[in-house]
């Protein structure tokens, strides 16, 4: 993987076919996760059992994910999303699956193959701190971050957001 600085200018000027390489380069630039075994890890996780109630939750949410997106609403796109979410649920049983993860995976699948989307999800959850929000007590972490954000936002902007019901 190449190490690039990916800013909006670079990203917008890059052909769509190269964007997945930029995503993977950026995600792995500071990662300590192994990259050589991601395919075998993904396939291994797909082969593990997942609780039926978790599978039902995943199934319920994949149809609600970006409903206007042509690729993600296709049978192949929904199968890819189901597989990545199922693989993650078996990889991290403490988090398993929680509402909202489908949108992250959907976004990743617009640029990455399912094994690479799984690898990116592992990295985002473990090394970029998103996992703590999906744990059973995750709302506490989210509320703390929202409070911190509230302290950083300018008063005028905060009033504007509240006026538009953006809390």
Short mmCIF file of C-alpha atoms in Angstrom, two decimals:
data_model
loop_
_atom_site.label_atom_id
_atom_site.label_comp_id
_atom_site.label_asym_id
_atom_site.label_seq_id
_atom_site.Cartn_x
_atom_site.Cartn_y
_atom_site.Cartn_z
CA UNK A 1 0.00 0.00 0.00
CA UNK A 2 1.17 3.48 -0.74
CA UNK A 3 1.20 6.22 1.85
CA UNK A 4 -0.64 9.28 0.58
CA UNK A 5 -2.15 12.34 2.10
CA UNK A 6 -5.77 12.19 1.01
CA UNK A 7 -7.43 15.57 1.02
CA UNK A 8 -10.60 16.60 -0.76
CA UNK A 9 -8.66 18.05 -3.70
CA UNK A 10 -6.61 14.90 -4.24
CA UNK A 11 -9.64 12.67 -3.74
CA UNK A 12 -11.85 14.63 -6.14
CA UNK A 13 -9.14 14.75 -8.82
CA UNK A 14 -8.53 10.98 -8.69
CA UNK A 15 -10.44 8.76 -11.12
CA UNK A 16 -13.20 6.72 -9.45
CA UNK A 17 -11.38 3.45 -10.23
CA UNK A 18 -8.42 4.55 -8.08
CA UNK A 19 -10.42 5.73 -5.06
CA UNK A 20 -10.54 2.32 -3.40
CA UNK A 21 -6.74 2.26 -3.43
CA UNK A 22 -6.71 5.68 -1.78
CA UNK A 23 -9.16 4.49 0.88
CA UNK A 24 -7.06 1.44 1.67
CA UNK A 25 -3.81 3.43 1.70
CA UNK A 26 -5.23 6.01 4.05
CA UNK A 27 -6.80 3.43 6.34
CA UNK A 28 -3.64 1.37 6.61
CA UNK A 29 -1.14 4.21 6.84
CA UNK A 30 -1.15 4.17 10.65
CA UNK A 31 -2.60 0.72 11.24
CA UNK A 32 -1.10 -2.03 13.30
CA UNK A 33 -3.65 -4.54 11.97
CA UNK A 34 -2.21 -7.24 9.71
CA UNK A 35 -3.13 -6.76 6.06
CA UNK A 36 -1.89 -10.01 4.55
CA UNK A 37 -4.48 -12.21 6.23
CA UNK A 38 -7.57 -10.04 5.81
CA UNK A 39 -9.12 -12.27 3.14
CA UNK A 40 -8.64 -15.43 5.18
CA UNK A 41 -9.89 -13.61 8.29
CA UNK A 42 -12.98 -12.42 6.42
CA UNK A 43 -13.73 -15.85 4.99
CA UNK A 44 -13.07 -17.47 8.35
CA UNK A 45 -15.48 -15.11 10.08
CA UNK A 46 -18.13 -15.77 7.45
CA UNK A 47 -17.91 -19.48 8.26
CA UNK A 48 -18.63 -18.99 11.97
CA UNK A 49 -22.02 -19.20 13.63
CA UNK A 50 -23.88 -15.99 14.44
CA UNK A 51 -26.88 -15.87 16.78
CA UNK A 52 -30.23 -15.97 14.93
CA UNK A 53 -31.43 -12.75 16.59
CA UNK A 54 -28.30 -10.94 15.30
CA UNK A 55 -28.94 -12.24 11.78
CA UNK A 56 -32.54 -11.01 12.02
CA UNK A 57 -31.37 -7.52 13.05
CA UNK A 58 -28.89 -7.40 10.16
CA UNK A 59 -31.54 -8.58 7.72
CA UNK A 60 -33.98 -5.94 8.95
CA UNK A 61 -31.46 -3.11 8.51
CA UNK A 62 -29.79 -3.91 5.18
CA UNK A 63 -32.97 -3.06 3.28
CA UNK A 64 -33.07 0.34 5.02
CA UNK A 65 -29.49 1.26 4.16
CA UNK A 66 -29.18 3.97 1.50
CA UNK A 67 -32.46 2.92 -0.17
CA UNK A 68 -31.81 5.00 -3.30
CA UNK A 69 -28.33 3.58 -3.95
CA UNK A 70 -28.40 1.37 -7.05
CA UNK A 71 -25.55 -0.94 -6.03
CA UNK A 72 -26.48 -1.36 -2.38
CA UNK A 73 -30.11 -2.13 -3.14
CA UNK A 74 -29.23 -4.79 -5.70
CA UNK A 75 -29.22 -8.44 -4.58
CA UNK A 76 -25.41 -8.55 -4.88
CA UNK A 77 -25.00 -5.31 -2.90
CA UNK A 78 -27.30 -6.50 -0.13
CA UNK A 79 -25.53 -9.86 -0.01
CA UNK A 80 -22.18 -8.06 0.33
CA UNK A 81 -23.52 -5.88 3.14
CA UNK A 82 -25.05 -8.89 4.89
CA UNK A 83 -21.76 -10.81 4.61
CA UNK A 84 -19.57 -8.00 5.95
CA UNK A 85 -21.92 -7.31 8.87
CA UNK A 86 -22.22 -11.02 9.63
CA UNK A 87 -18.44 -11.46 9.49
CA UNK A 88 -17.94 -8.56 11.89
CA UNK A 89 -20.60 -9.91 14.27
CA UNK A 90 -18.74 -13.21 14.45
CA UNK A 91 -15.34 -11.48 14.71
CA UNK A 92 -16.34 -9.27 17.66
CA UNK A 93 -19.12 -11.00 19.64
CA UNK A 94 -19.03 -8.33 22.37
CA UNK A 95 -20.21 -5.71 19.89
CA UNK A 96 -21.77 -8.16 17.43
CA UNK A 97 -24.14 -5.98 15.38
CA UNK A 98 -25.83 -2.74 16.30
CA UNK A 99 -28.02 -0.34 14.37
CA UNK A 100 -25.96 2.20 12.47
CA UNK A 101 -23.15 -0.17 11.55
CA UNK A 102 -25.02 -0.89 8.30
CA UNK A 103 -24.47 2.69 7.11
CA UNK A 104 -20.73 2.47 7.76
CA UNK A 105 -20.50 -0.81 5.87
CA UNK A 106 -22.69 0.56 3.07
CA UNK A 107 -20.34 3.50 2.63
CA UNK A 108 -17.29 1.24 2.66
CA UNK A 109 -18.85 -1.08 0.08
CA UNK A 110 -19.33 1.80 -2.36
CA UNK A 111 -15.53 1.93 -2.69
CA UNK A 112 -14.21 -1.43 -1.51
CA UNK A 113 -14.69 -5.12 -2.10
CA UNK A 114 -16.36 -7.04 0.75
CA UNK A 115 -13.05 -8.42 2.14
CA UNK A 116 -11.49 -4.94 2.03
CA UNK A 117 -14.63 -3.38 3.52
CA UNK A 118 -14.40 -5.91 6.37
CA UNK A 119 -10.73 -5.05 6.86
CA UNK A 120 -11.55 -1.33 6.86
CA UNK A 121 -14.39 -1.89 9.33
CA UNK A 122 -12.01 -3.71 11.68
CA UNK A 123 -9.59 -0.82 11.48
CA UNK A 124 -12.24 1.86 11.98
CA UNK A 125 -13.78 0.04 14.92
CA UNK A 126 -10.58 -0.91 16.72
CA UNK A 127 -8.03 1.76 15.84
CA UNK A 128 -10.17 4.77 15.08
CA UNK A 129 -12.27 4.43 18.25
CA UNK A 130 -15.69 3.73 16.81
CA UNK A 131 -16.07 0.40 18.62
CA UNK A 132 -16.68 2.06 21.98
CA UNK A 133 -19.90 3.63 20.65
CA UNK A 134 -21.35 0.22 19.74
CA UNK A 135 -20.65 -1.47 23.07
CA UNK A 136 -23.60 -1.98 25.46
CA UNK A 137 -22.65 1.23 27.34
CA UNK A 138 -21.74 3.09 24.15
CA UNK A 139 -24.29 5.84 24.60
CA UNK A 140 -22.27 7.13 27.56
CA UNK A 141 -19.25 7.58 25.27
CA UNK A 142 -21.36 9.17 22.58
CA UNK A 143 -22.95 11.60 25.04
CA UNK A 144 -19.49 12.58 26.32
CA UNK A 145 -18.27 13.26 22.76
CA UNK A 146 -21.39 15.28 21.95
CA UNK A 147 -20.87 17.33 25.12
CA UNK A 148 -17.24 17.96 24.09
CA UNK A 149 -18.35 18.96 20.61
CA UNK A 150 -20.92 21.31 22.14
CA UNK A 151 -18.15 23.07 24.06
CA UNK A 152 -16.09 23.51 20.89
CA UNK A 153 -18.86 24.92 18.70
CA UNK A 154 -19.28 28.68 18.46
CA UNK A 155 -22.38 29.95 20.35
CA UNK A 156 -23.92 31.43 17.21
CA UNK A 157 -23.53 28.15 15.31
CA UNK A 158 -24.92 26.18 18.27
CA UNK A 159 -28.02 28.42 18.35
CA UNK A 160 -28.45 28.06 14.59
CA UNK A 161 -28.24 24.25 14.82
CA UNK A 162 -30.68 24.12 17.73
CA UNK A 163 -33.12 26.36 15.84
CA UNK A 164 -33.11 23.71 13.08
CA UNK A 165 -33.51 20.86 15.58
CA UNK A 166 -29.95 19.63 15.07
CA UNK A 167 -28.89 18.57 18.52
#
